[in-house]
Amino acid sequence: PMEIMTLRAGTRLAKGHVIIAGLGLGHQLLQVAKRANVKRITVVEQGEELARWVLPQIGLGSDWPQGLDTTIDVAIGDAYEIIPKIEADVALIDIYPRYGNNTFVPCPKIKKVWIWGSSVIE
């Protein structure tokens, strides 16, 4: 439950085209997809095996919950390399802002960035 609660602040920001970096178990993806003002979601996940396992489990594809009118794209790779190449309204980053040699740098193509465990970057 605590994990779910910590994602709520980011989920509330979701609108238009949303990037979700860090798939986890797909909870934030499902919650963002339910929001009426979200039209497109790009999921960025480094672990291809995780994406192949989680996405069918939550119904992504032909069994996607009915009534959700959201386009979903999946990009496999390093979020710190992929995100700066995407234009979006909001990026919800559920990975540590600094991990190993990674440092998230604000992207001019993204209007608002929420990083799990830290504040919103505009």
A tleap script that builds the chain and sets N, CA, C and O, in Angstrom:
source leaprc.protein.ff14SB
mol = sequence {
  NPRO MET GLU ILE MET THR LEU ARG ALA GLY
  THR ARG LEU ALA LYS GLY HIE VAL ILE ILE
  ALA GLY LEU GLY LEU GLY HIE GLN LEU LEU
  GLN VAL ALA LYS ARG ALA ASN VAL LYS ARG
  ILE THR VAL VAL GLU GLN GLY GLU GLU LEU
  ALA ARG TRP VAL LEU PRO GLN ILE GLY LEU
  GLY SER ASP TRP PRO GLN GLY LEU ASP THR
  THR ILE ASP VAL ALA ILE GLY ASP ALA TYR
  GLU ILE ILE PRO LYS ILE GLU ALA ASP VAL
  ALA LEU ILE ASP ILE TYR PRO ARG TYR GLY
  ASN ASN THR PHE VAL PRO CYS PRO LYS ILE
  LYS LYS VAL TRP ILE TRP GLY SER SER VAL
  ILE CGLU
}
set mol.1.N position { 0.803 -1.221 0.000 }
set mol.1.CA position { 0.000 0.000 0.000 }
set mol.1.C position { 0.841 1.280 0.000 }
set mol.1.O position { 0.475 2.262 -0.646 }
set mol.2.N position { 1.953 1.272 0.713 }
set mol.2.CA position { 2.776 2.483 0.770 }
set mol.2.C position { 3.336 2.823 -0.605 }
set mol.2.O position { 3.394 3.995 -0.976 }
set mol.3.N position { 3.742 1.829 -1.352 }
set mol.3.CA position { 4.255 2.061 -2.705 }
set mol.3.C position { 3.177 2.731 -3.558 }
set mol.3.O position { 3.462 3.688 -4.279 }
set mol.4.N position { 1.970 2.244 -3.480 }
set mol.4.CA position { 0.862 2.803 -4.253 }
set mol.4.C position { 0.619 4.251 -3.843 }
set mol.4.O position { 0.413 5.116 -4.695 }
set mol.5.N position { 0.643 4.511 -2.558 }
set mol.5.CA position { 0.410 5.873 -2.066 }
set mol.5.C position { 1.495 6.842 -2.530 }
set mol.5.O position { 1.203 8.005 -2.805 }
set mol.6.N position { 2.728 6.385 -2.621 }
set mol.6.CA position { 3.811 7.282 -3.014 }
set mol.6.C position { 3.746 7.660 -4.488 }
set mol.6.O position { 4.384 8.630 -4.897 }
set mol.7.N position { 2.992 6.918 -5.294 }
set mol.7.CA position { 2.862 7.217 -6.721 }
set mol.7.C position { 1.733 8.205 -7.009 }
set mol.7.O position { 1.684 8.778 -8.097 }
set mol.8.N position { 0.832 8.411 -6.062 }
set mol.8.CA position { -0.361 9.232 -6.294 }
set mol.8.C position { -0.042 10.662 -6.727 }
set mol.8.O position { -0.700 11.197 -7.619 }
set mol.9.N position { 0.940 11.273 -6.118 }
set mol.9.CA position { 1.270 12.662 -6.457 }
set mol.9.C position { 1.627 12.792 -7.932 }
set mol.9.O position { 1.199 13.738 -8.593 }
set mol.10.N position { 2.396 11.860 -8.446 }
set mol.10.CA position { 2.745 11.882 -9.860 }
set mol.10.C position { 1.549 11.591 -10.739 }
set mol.10.O position { 1.343 12.262 -11.751 }
set mol.11.N position { 0.763 10.605 -10.369 }
set mol.11.CA position { -0.400 10.222 -11.165 }
set mol.11.C position { -1.361 11.398 -11.317 }
set mol.11.O position { -1.952 11.578 -12.381 }
set mol.12.N position { -1.519 12.186 -10.286 }
set mol.12.CA position { -2.427 13.348 -10.338 }
set mol.12.C position { -1.978 14.393 -11.359 }
set mol.12.O position { -2.802 15.177 -11.831 }
set mol.13.N position { -0.719 14.422 -11.703 }
set mol.13.CA position { -0.198 15.391 -12.680 }
set mol.13.C position { -0.449 14.961 -14.124 }
set mol.13.O position { -0.321 15.774 -15.038 }
set mol.14.N position { -0.802 13.706 -14.338 }
set mol.14.CA position { -0.882 13.129 -15.678 }
set mol.14.C position { -1.953 13.785 -16.536 }
set mol.14.O position { -3.108 13.914 -16.129 }
set mol.15.N position { -1.541 14.202 -17.749 }
set mol.15.CA position { -2.465 14.731 -18.744 }
set mol.15.C position { -1.774 14.712 -20.098 }
set mol.15.O position { -0.546 14.736 -20.184 }
set mol.16.N position { -2.573 14.669 -21.146 }
set mol.16.CA position { -2.032 14.686 -22.500 }
set mol.16.C position { -1.156 13.484 -22.780 }
set mol.16.O position { -1.583 12.343 -22.608 }
set mol.17.N position { 0.073 13.738 -23.213 }
set mol.17.CA position { 1.050 12.670 -23.464 }
set mol.17.C position { 1.916 12.525 -22.217 }
set mol.17.O position { 2.585 13.471 -21.801 }
set mol.18.N position { 1.897 11.336 -21.630 }
set mol.18.CA position { 2.604 11.069 -20.381 }
set mol.18.C position { 3.676 10.013 -20.611 }
set mol.18.O position { 3.422 8.987 -21.241 }
set mol.19.N position { 4.859 10.266 -20.106 }
set mol.19.CA position { 5.930 9.271 -20.096 }
set mol.19.C position { 5.947 8.645 -18.709 }
set mol.19.O position { 5.927 9.354 -17.703 }
set mol.20.N position { 5.984 7.326 -18.658 }
set mol.20.CA position { 6.169 6.622 -17.388 }
set mol.20.C position { 7.489 5.880 -17.503 }
set mol.20.O position { 7.634 4.978 -18.328 }
set mol.21.N position { 8.446 6.260 -16.677 }
set mol.21.CA position { 9.759 5.617 -16.701 }
set mol.21.C position { 9.888 4.755 -15.467 }
set mol.21.O position { 9.829 5.248 -14.341 }
set mol.22.N position { 10.063 3.487 -15.680 }
set mol.22.CA position { 10.110 2.515 -14.601 }
set mol.22.C position { 8.748 1.852 -14.500 }
set mol.22.O position { 7.859 2.378 -13.830 }
set mol.23.N position { 8.566 0.727 -15.141 }
set mol.23.CA position { 7.267 0.053 -15.203 }
set mol.23.C position { 6.838 -0.538 -13.871 }
set mol.23.O position { 5.663 -0.481 -13.511 }
set mol.24.N position { 7.784 -1.103 -13.145 }
set mol.24.CA position { 7.418 -1.778 -11.894 }
set mol.24.C position { 6.405 -2.874 -12.172 }
set mol.24.O position { 6.580 -3.659 -13.103 }
set mol.25.N position { 5.349 -2.933 -11.375 }
set mol.25.CA position { 4.297 -3.921 -11.581 }
set mol.25.C position { 3.125 -3.353 -12.370 }
set mol.25.O position { 2.082 -3.996 -12.478 }
set mol.26.N position { 3.286 -2.162 -12.917 }
set mol.26.CA position { 2.285 -1.587 -13.803 }
set mol.26.C position { 1.179 -0.798 -13.120 }
set mol.26.O position { 0.252 -0.341 -13.789 }
set mol.27.N position { 1.252 -0.629 -11.810 }
set mol.27.CA position { 0.183 0.083 -11.097 }
set mol.27.C position { 0.023 1.513 -11.610 }
set mol.27.O position { -1.092 1.941 -11.909 }
set mol.28.N position { 1.118 2.250 -11.713 }
set mol.28.CA position { 0.993 3.641 -12.147 }
set mol.28.C position { 0.494 3.715 -13.590 }
set mol.28.O position { -0.283 4.609 -13.925 }
set mol.29.N position { 0.919 2.811 -14.428 }
set mol.29.CA position { 0.437 2.773 -15.808 }
set mol.29.C position { -1.085 2.633 -15.840 }
set mol.29.O position { -1.756 3.371 -16.562 }
set mol.30.N position { -1.627 1.709 -15.077 }
set mol.30.CA position { -3.076 1.516 -15.033 }
set mol.30.C position { -3.795 2.753 -14.507 }
set mol.30.O position { -4.817 3.159 -15.062 }
set mol.31.N position { -3.274 3.349 -13.451 }
set mol.31.CA position { -3.929 4.522 -12.871 }
set mol.31.C position { -3.883 5.723 -13.819 }
set mol.31.O position { -4.860 6.464 -13.929 }
set mol.32.N position { -2.772 5.914 -14.491 }
set mol.32.CA position { -2.644 7.023 -15.439 }
set mol.32.C position { -3.573 6.794 -16.631 }
set mol.32.O position { -4.204 7.736 -17.109 }
set mol.33.N position { -3.662 5.569 -17.111 }
set mol.33.CA position { -4.514 5.256 -18.265 }
set mol.33.C position { -5.991 5.500 -17.979 }
set mol.33.O position { -6.767 5.735 -18.904 }
set mol.34.N position { -6.383 5.448 -16.729 }
set mol.34.CA position { -7.786 5.683 -16.350 }
set mol.34.C position { -8.157 7.165 -16.362 }
set mol.34.O position { -9.340 7.505 -16.337 }
set mol.35.N position { -7.189 8.024 -16.397 }
set mol.35.CA position { -7.467 9.465 -16.333 }
set mol.35.C position { -7.969 9.964 -17.691 }
set mol.35.O position { -7.324 9.752 -18.718 }
set mol.36.N position { -9.114 10.620 -17.681 }
set mol.36.CA position { -9.781 11.050 -18.915 }
set mol.36.C position { -8.938 12.011 -19.749 }
set mol.36.O position { -9.050 12.017 -20.975 }
set mol.37.N position { -8.100 12.817 -19.113 }
set mol.37.CA position { -7.324 13.800 -19.866 }
set mol.37.C position { -5.980 13.266 -20.366 }
set mol.37.O position { -5.167 14.028 -20.890 }
set mol.38.N position { -5.743 11.961 -20.207 }
set mol.38.CA position { -4.530 11.334 -20.741 }
set mol.38.C position { -4.875 10.678 -22.071 }
set mol.38.O position { -5.778 9.846 -22.145 }
set mol.39.N position { -4.154 11.055 -23.117 }
set mol.39.CA position { -4.433 10.544 -24.457 }
set mol.39.C position { -3.383 9.562 -24.959 }
set mol.39.O position { -3.670 8.707 -25.797 }
set mol.40.N position { -2.176 9.689 -24.446 }
set mol.40.CA position { -1.088 8.814 -24.904 }
set mol.40.C position { -0.124 8.604 -23.758 }
set mol.40.O position { 0.151 9.518 -22.981 }
set mol.41.N position { 0.390 7.376 -23.661 }
set mol.41.CA position { 1.381 7.038 -22.639 }
set mol.41.C position { 2.552 6.355 -23.321 }
set mol.41.O position { 2.372 5.457 -24.143 }
set mol.42.N position { 3.746 6.787 -22.973 }
set mol.42.CA position { 4.954 6.100 -23.408 }
set mol.42.C position { 5.604 5.517 -22.160 }
set mol.42.O position { 6.006 6.252 -21.258 }
set mol.43.N position { 5.704 4.195 -22.117 }
set mol.43.CA position { 6.344 3.504 -21.008 }
set mol.43.C position { 7.801 3.262 -21.400 }
set mol.43.O position { 8.079 2.709 -22.464 }
set mol.44.N position { 8.717 3.673 -20.546 }
set mol.44.CA position { 10.138 3.432 -20.782 }
set mol.44.C position { 10.608 2.476 -19.687 }
set mol.44.O position { 10.554 2.791 -18.498 }
set mol.45.N position { 11.066 1.315 -20.112 }
set mol.45.CA position { 11.506 0.279 -19.165 }
set mol.45.C position { 12.804 -0.331 -19.672 }
set mol.45.O position { 12.907 -0.718 -20.836 }
set mol.46.N position { 13.779 -0.413 -18.798 }
set mol.46.CA position { 15.072 -0.969 -19.186 }
set mol.46.C position { 15.020 -2.490 -19.328 }
set mol.46.O position { 15.691 -3.063 -20.187 }
set mol.47.N position { 14.229 -3.129 -18.491 }
set mol.47.CA position { 14.194 -4.590 -18.490 }
set mol.47.C position { 13.162 -5.150 -19.460 }
set mol.47.O position { 11.964 -5.140 -19.173 }
set mol.48.N position { 13.613 -5.627 -20.579 }
set mol.48.CA position { 12.700 -6.210 -21.570 }
set mol.48.C position { 11.938 -7.398 -20.994 }
set mol.48.O position { 10.753 -7.578 -21.274 }
set mol.49.N position { 12.623 -8.208 -20.188 }
set mol.49.CA position { 11.967 -9.370 -19.587 }
set mol.49.C position { 10.822 -8.936 -18.673 }
set mol.49.O position { 9.756 -9.551 -18.670 }
set mol.50.N position { 11.047 -7.873 -17.898 }
set mol.50.CA position { 10.004 -7.368 -17.015 }
set mol.50.C position { 8.805 -6.892 -17.829 }
set mol.50.O position { 7.663 -7.216 -17.502 }
set mol.51.N position { 9.059 -6.129 -18.879 }
set mol.51.CA position { 7.970 -5.631 -19.721 }
set mol.51.C position { 7.192 -6.783 -20.353 }
set mol.51.O position { 5.963 -6.748 -20.403 }
set mol.52.N position { 7.899 -7.799 -20.833 }
set mol.52.CA position { 7.220 -8.955 -21.450 }
set mol.52.C position { 6.371 -9.725 -20.441 }
set mol.52.O position { 5.379 -10.350 -20.814 }
set mol.53.N position { 6.757 -9.682 -19.167 }
set mol.53.CA position { 5.999 -10.386 -18.146 }
set mol.53.C position { 4.844 -9.536 -17.615 }
set mol.53.O position { 3.716 -10.019 -17.518 }
set mol.54.N position { 5.119 -8.259 -17.267 }
set mol.54.CA position { 4.112 -7.416 -16.615 }
set mol.54.C position { 3.008 -6.972 -17.566 }
set mol.54.O position { 1.832 -7.065 -17.216 }
set mol.55.N position { 3.348 -6.499 -18.742 }
set mol.55.CA position { 2.340 -5.904 -19.623 }
set mol.55.C position { 1.186 -6.853 -19.944 }
set mol.55.O position { 0.036 -6.420 -19.867 }
set mol.56.N position { 1.419 -8.111 -20.296 }
set mol.56.CA position { 0.279 -9.008 -20.504 }
set mol.56.C position { -0.501 -9.279 -19.208 }
set mol.56.O position { -1.713 -9.490 -19.247 }
set mol.57.N position { 0.185 -9.274 -18.076 }
set mol.57.CA position { -0.484 -9.525 -16.802 }
set mol.57.C position { -1.503 -8.440 -16.458 }
set mol.57.O position { -2.528 -8.720 -15.837 }
set mol.58.N position { -1.217 -7.201 -16.863 }
set mol.58.CA position { -2.153 -6.114 -16.566 }
set mol.58.C position { -3.109 -5.871 -17.730 }
set mol.58.O position { -3.916 -4.943 -17.680 }
set mol.59.N position { -3.029 -6.680 -18.763 }
set mol.59.CA position { -3.999 -6.598 -19.852 }
set mol.59.C position { -3.630 -5.671 -20.979 }
set mol.59.O position { -4.506 -5.279 -21.750 }
set mol.60.N position { -2.367 -5.300 -21.112 }
set mol.60.CA position { -1.972 -4.441 -22.219 }
set mol.60.C position { -2.022 -5.255 -23.507 }
set mol.60.O position { -1.428 -6.328 -23.607 }
set mol.61.N position { -2.717 -4.740 -24.455 }
set mol.61.CA position { -2.888 -5.443 -25.723 }
set mol.61.C position { -4.363 -5.638 -25.988 }
set mol.61.O position { -5.172 -4.767 -25.667 }
set mol.62.N position { -4.725 -6.764 -26.568 }
set mol.62.CA position { -6.116 -6.990 -26.951 }
set mol.62.C position { -7.050 -7.052 -25.751 }
set mol.62.O position { -8.249 -6.813 -25.898 }
set mol.63.N position { -6.533 -7.368 -24.567 }
set mol.63.CA position { -7.365 -7.447 -23.371 }
set mol.63.C position { -7.310 -6.178 -22.528 }
set mol.63.O position { -7.731 -6.185 -21.371 }
set mol.64.N position { -6.789 -5.075 -23.104 }
set mol.64.CA position { -6.703 -3.817 -22.369 }
set mol.64.C position { -8.098 -3.464 -21.885 }
set mol.64.O position { -9.058 -3.577 -22.647 }
set mol.65.N position { -8.231 -3.041 -20.636 }
set mol.65.CA position { -9.570 -2.782 -20.079 }
set mol.65.C position { -10.430 -1.907 -20.990 }
set mol.65.O position { -9.990 -0.855 -21.453 }
set mol.66.N position { -11.630 -2.346 -21.233 }
set mol.66.CA position { -12.544 -1.614 -22.111 }
set mol.66.C position { -12.854 -0.243 -21.538 }
set mol.66.O position { -12.910 -0.058 -20.322 }
set mol.67.N position { -13.052 0.703 -22.423 }
set mol.67.CA position { -13.379 2.050 -21.997 }
set mol.67.C position { -12.163 2.940 -21.823 }
set mol.67.O position { -12.310 4.148 -21.635 }
set mol.68.N position { -10.975 2.376 -21.881 }
set mol.68.CA position { -9.770 3.193 -21.771 }
set mol.68.C position { -9.320 3.562 -23.176 }
set mol.68.O position { -8.885 2.704 -23.946 }
set mol.69.N position { -9.426 4.834 -23.501 }
set mol.69.CA position { -9.099 5.319 -24.834 }
set mol.69.C position { -7.724 5.975 -24.816 }
set mol.69.O position { -7.588 7.176 -25.049 }
set mol.70.N position { -6.720 5.173 -24.539 }
set mol.70.CA position { -5.363 5.689 -24.403 }
set mol.70.C position { -4.428 4.879 -25.286 }
set mol.70.O position { -4.467 3.649 -25.277 }
set mol.71.N position { -3.590 5.566 -26.046 }
set mol.71.CA position { -2.572 4.912 -26.849 }
set mol.71.C position { -1.371 4.636 -25.957 }
set mol.71.O position { -0.907 5.525 -25.243 }
set mol.72.N position { -0.866 3.407 -25.998 }
set mol.72.CA position { 0.290 3.023 -25.183 }
set mol.72.C position { 1.445 2.639 -26.102 }
set mol.72.O position { 1.292 1.799 -26.988 }
set mol.73.N position { 2.592 3.257 -25.883 }
set mol.73.CA position { 3.824 2.893 -26.576 }
set mol.73.C position { 4.798 2.381 -25.525 }
set mol.73.O position { 4.792 2.854 -24.388 }
set mol.74.N position { 5.626 1.427 -25.893 }
set mol.74.CA position { 6.622 0.879 -24.976 }
set mol.74.C position { 7.999 1.043 -25.602 }
set mol.74.O position { 8.224 0.637 -26.743 }
set mol.75.N position { 8.916 1.638 -24.853 }
set mol.75.CA position { 10.300 1.790 -25.296 }
set mol.75.C position { 11.183 1.032 -24.312 }
set mol.75.O position { 11.164 1.298 -23.110 }
set mol.76.N position { 11.948 0.096 -24.832 }
set mol.76.CA position { 12.862 -0.685 -23.999 }
set mol.76.C position { 14.245 -0.043 -24.077 }
set mol.76.O position { 14.803 0.119 -25.163 }
set mol.77.N position { 14.789 0.318 -22.922 }
set mol.77.CA position { 16.116 0.902 -22.898 }
set mol.77.C position { 16.300 1.796 -21.691 }
set mol.77.O position { 15.464 1.822 -20.787 }
set mol.78.N position { 17.382 2.517 -21.683 }
set mol.78.CA position { 17.764 3.388 -20.583 }
set mol.78.C position { 16.938 4.675 -20.626 }
set mol.78.O position { 17.021 5.438 -21.588 }
set mol.79.N position { 16.150 4.909 -19.592 }
set mol.79.CA position { 15.276 6.083 -19.530 }
set mol.79.C position { 16.069 7.378 -19.661 }
set mol.79.O position { 15.596 8.334 -20.274 }
set mol.80.N position { 17.254 7.418 -19.098 }
set mol.80.CA position { 18.048 8.637 -19.146 }
set mol.80.C position { 18.507 8.967 -20.567 }
set mol.80.O position { 18.863 10.111 -20.849 }
set mol.81.N position { 18.503 7.993 -21.451 }
set mol.81.CA position { 18.846 8.228 -22.855 }
set mol.81.C position { 17.604 8.445 -23.702 }
set mol.81.O position { 17.626 9.249 -24.634 }
set mol.82.N position { 16.521 7.743 -23.395 }
set mol.82.CA position { 15.307 7.788 -24.209 }
set mol.82.C position { 14.463 9.028 -23.935 }
set mol.82.O position { 14.001 9.669 -24.879 }
set mol.83.N position { 14.252 9.378 -22.680 }
set mol.83.CA position { 13.339 10.464 -22.327 }
set mol.83.C position { 13.691 11.799 -23.001 }
set mol.83.O position { 12.780 12.470 -23.485 }
set mol.84.N position { 14.951 12.217 -23.057 }
set mol.84.CA position { 15.242 13.506 -23.691 }
set mol.84.C position { 14.861 13.580 -25.169 }
set mol.84.O position { 14.798 14.674 -25.730 }
set mol.85.N position { 14.609 12.451 -25.800 }
set mol.85.CA position { 14.254 12.421 -27.214 }
set mol.85.C position { 12.747 12.496 -27.451 }
set mol.85.O position { 12.302 12.574 -28.596 }
set mol.86.N position { 11.962 12.472 -26.376 }
set mol.86.CA position { 10.505 12.426 -26.488 }
set mol.86.C position { 9.895 13.755 -26.067 }
set mol.86.O position { 10.311 14.349 -25.072 }
set mol.87.N position { 8.918 14.216 -26.820 }
set mol.87.CA position { 8.158 15.402 -26.441 }
set mol.87.C position { 6.906 14.937 -25.707 }
set mol.87.O position { 6.178 14.080 -26.207 }
set mol.88.N position { 6.648 15.496 -24.522 }
set mol.88.CA position { 5.500 15.069 -23.721 }
set mol.88.C position { 5.046 16.193 -22.808 }
set mol.88.O position { 5.767 17.161 -22.568 }
set mol.89.N position { 3.833 16.038 -22.307 }
set mol.89.CA position { 3.301 17.000 -21.347 }
set mol.89.C position { 3.849 16.748 -19.950 }
set mol.89.O position { 4.170 17.684 -19.218 }
set mol.90.N position { 3.953 15.472 -19.589 }
set mol.90.CA position { 4.379 15.093 -18.243 }
set mol.90.C position { 5.245 13.845 -18.318 }
set mol.90.O position { 4.967 12.936 -19.101 }
set mol.91.N position { 6.290 13.802 -17.508 }
set mol.91.CA position { 7.085 12.582 -17.342 }
set mol.91.C position { 6.997 12.179 -15.878 }
set mol.91.O position { 7.284 12.977 -14.986 }
set mol.92.N position { 6.601 10.939 -15.638 }
set mol.92.CA position { 6.532 10.384 -14.290 }
set mol.92.C position { 7.657 9.368 -14.182 }
set mol.92.O position { 7.618 8.313 -14.815 }
set mol.93.N position { 8.642 9.691 -13.389 }
set mol.93.CA position { 9.853 8.882 -13.339 }
set mol.93.C position { 9.901 8.150 -12.009 }
set mol.93.O position { 10.149 8.744 -10.960 }
set mol.94.N position { 9.659 6.857 -12.076 }
set mol.94.CA position { 9.640 6.030 -10.868 }
set mol.94.C position { 10.949 5.255 -10.762 }
set mol.94.O position { 10.965 4.045 -10.537 }
set mol.95.N position { 12.033 5.985 -10.931 }
set mol.95.CA position { 13.368 5.434 -10.726 }
set mol.95.C position { 14.141 6.506 -9.973 }
set mol.95.O position { 13.781 7.682 -10.014 }
set mol.96.N position { 15.172 6.113 -9.308 }
set mol.96.CA position { 15.919 7.083 -8.525 }
set mol.96.C position { 16.545 8.137 -9.437 }
set mol.96.O position { 17.096 7.800 -10.484 }
set mol.97.N position { 16.462 9.430 -9.038 }
set mol.97.CA position { 17.029 10.483 -9.880 }
set mol.97.C position { 18.536 10.343 -10.059 }
set mol.97.O position { 19.088 10.783 -11.067 }
set mol.98.N position { 19.191 9.742 -9.098 }
set mol.98.CA position { 20.625 9.493 -9.233 }
set mol.98.C position { 20.877 8.041 -8.845 }
set mol.98.O position { 20.657 7.637 -7.704 }
set mol.99.N position { 21.341 7.274 -9.815 }
set mol.99.CA position { 21.625 5.870 -9.566 }
set mol.99.C position { 22.857 5.516 -10.380 }
set mol.99.O position { 22.862 5.679 -11.601 }
set mol.100.N position { 23.878 5.045 -9.731 }
set mol.100.CA position { 25.115 4.763 -10.454 }
set mol.100.C position { 25.648 6.055 -11.042 }
set mol.100.O position { 25.847 7.032 -10.321 }
set mol.101.N position { 25.879 6.068 -12.338 }
set mol.101.CA position { 26.384 7.259 -13.015 }
set mol.101.C position { 25.269 8.086 -13.646 }
set mol.101.O position { 25.549 9.060 -14.344 }
set mol.102.N position { 23.992 7.709 -13.408 }
set mol.102.CA position { 22.874 8.431 -13.993 }
set mol.102.C position { 22.589 9.717 -13.245 }
set mol.102.O position { 22.681 9.771 -12.018 }
set mol.103.N position { 22.245 10.744 -13.987 }
set mol.103.CA position { 21.748 11.985 -13.422 }
set mol.103.C position { 20.669 12.484 -14.360 }
set mol.103.O position { 20.926 12.692 -15.546 }
set mol.104.N position { 19.462 12.680 -13.846 }
set mol.104.CA position { 18.385 13.161 -14.694 }
set mol.104.C position { 18.568 14.646 -14.936 }
set mol.104.O position { 18.713 15.426 -13.995 }
set mol.105.N position { 18.559 15.024 -16.187 }
set mol.105.CA position { 18.693 16.415 -16.592 }
set mol.105.C position { 17.339 16.862 -17.142 }
set mol.105.O position { 16.792 16.183 -18.011 }
set mol.106.N position { 16.779 17.979 -16.671 }
set mol.106.CA position { 15.494 18.445 -17.197 }
set mol.106.C position { 15.515 18.555 -18.720 }
set mol.106.O position { 16.519 18.946 -19.315 }
set mol.107.N position { 14.397 18.207 -19.331 }
set mol.107.CA position { 14.294 18.175 -20.788 }
set mol.107.C position { 13.364 19.282 -21.263 }
set mol.107.O position { 12.231 19.366 -20.788 }
set mol.108.N position { 13.802 20.132 -22.182 }
set mol.108.CA position { 12.936 21.212 -22.661 }
set mol.108.C position { 11.705 20.713 -23.418 }
set mol.108.O position { 10.736 21.459 -23.564 }
set mol.109.N position { 11.721 19.470 -23.903 }
set mol.109.CA position { 10.586 18.918 -24.633 }
set mol.109.C position { 9.487 18.400 -23.712 }
set mol.109.O position { 8.426 17.993 -24.184 }
set mol.110.N position { 9.731 18.410 -22.405 }
set mol.110.CA position { 8.760 17.900 -21.440 }
set mol.110.C position { 8.356 19.048 -20.520 }
set mol.110.O position { 9.202 19.683 -19.891 }
set mol.111.N position { 7.039 19.307 -20.452 }
set mol.111.CA position { 6.548 20.460 -19.703 }
set mol.111.C position { 6.681 20.303 -18.188 }
set mol.111.O position { 6.991 21.267 -17.487 }
set mol.112.N position { 6.449 19.091 -17.685 }
set mol.112.CA position { 6.490 18.884 -16.236 }
set mol.112.C position { 7.069 17.498 -15.957 }
set mol.112.O position { 6.709 16.525 -16.620 }
set mol.113.N position { 7.962 17.413 -14.978 }
set mol.113.CA position { 8.595 16.137 -14.623 }
set mol.113.C position { 8.388 15.884 -13.135 }
set mol.113.O position { 8.664 16.747 -12.301 }
set mol.114.N position { 7.900 14.695 -12.817 }
set mol.114.CA position { 7.760 14.253 -11.433 }
set mol.114.C position { 8.692 13.065 -11.234 }
set mol.114.O position { 8.633 12.088 -11.980 }
set mol.115.N position { 9.544 13.155 -10.231 }
set mol.115.CA position { 10.474 12.067 -9.941 }
set mol.115.C position { 10.110 11.482 -8.589 }
set mol.115.O position { 10.007 12.208 -7.600 }
set mol.116.N position { 9.915 10.172 -8.544 }
set mol.116.CA position { 9.513 9.502 -7.316 }
set mol.116.C position { 10.476 9.867 -6.193 }
set mol.116.O position { 11.696 9.780 -6.337 }
set mol.117.N position { 9.901 10.271 -5.089 }
set mol.117.CA position { 10.714 10.602 -3.923 }
set mol.117.C position { 11.286 11.993 -3.919 }
set mol.117.O position { 12.042 12.344 -3.013 }
set mol.118.N position { 10.943 12.810 -4.921 }
set mol.118.CA position { 11.432 14.185 -4.934 }
set mol.118.C position { 10.333 15.099 -5.469 }
set mol.118.O position { 9.181 14.680 -5.586 }
set mol.119.N position { 10.670 16.305 -5.785 }
set mol.119.CA position { 9.666 17.283 -6.188 }
set mol.119.C position { 9.465 17.337 -7.690 }
set mol.119.O position { 10.145 16.656 -8.458 }
set mol.120.N position { 8.505 18.171 -8.089 }
set mol.120.CA position { 8.184 18.362 -9.492 }
set mol.120.C position { 9.191 19.334 -10.107 }
set mol.120.O position { 9.551 20.342 -9.499 }
set mol.121.N position { 9.632 19.017 -11.307 }
set mol.121.CA position { 10.536 19.890 -12.056 }
set mol.121.C position { 9.733 20.473 -13.206 }
set mol.121.O position { 9.161 19.727 -14.001 }
set mol.122.N position { 9.682 21.798 -13.305 }
set mol.122.CA position { 8.949 22.427 -14.412 }
set mol.122.C position { 9.885 23.243 -15.260 }
set mol.122.O position { 9.458 23.851 -16.242 }
savepdb mol mol.pdb
quit
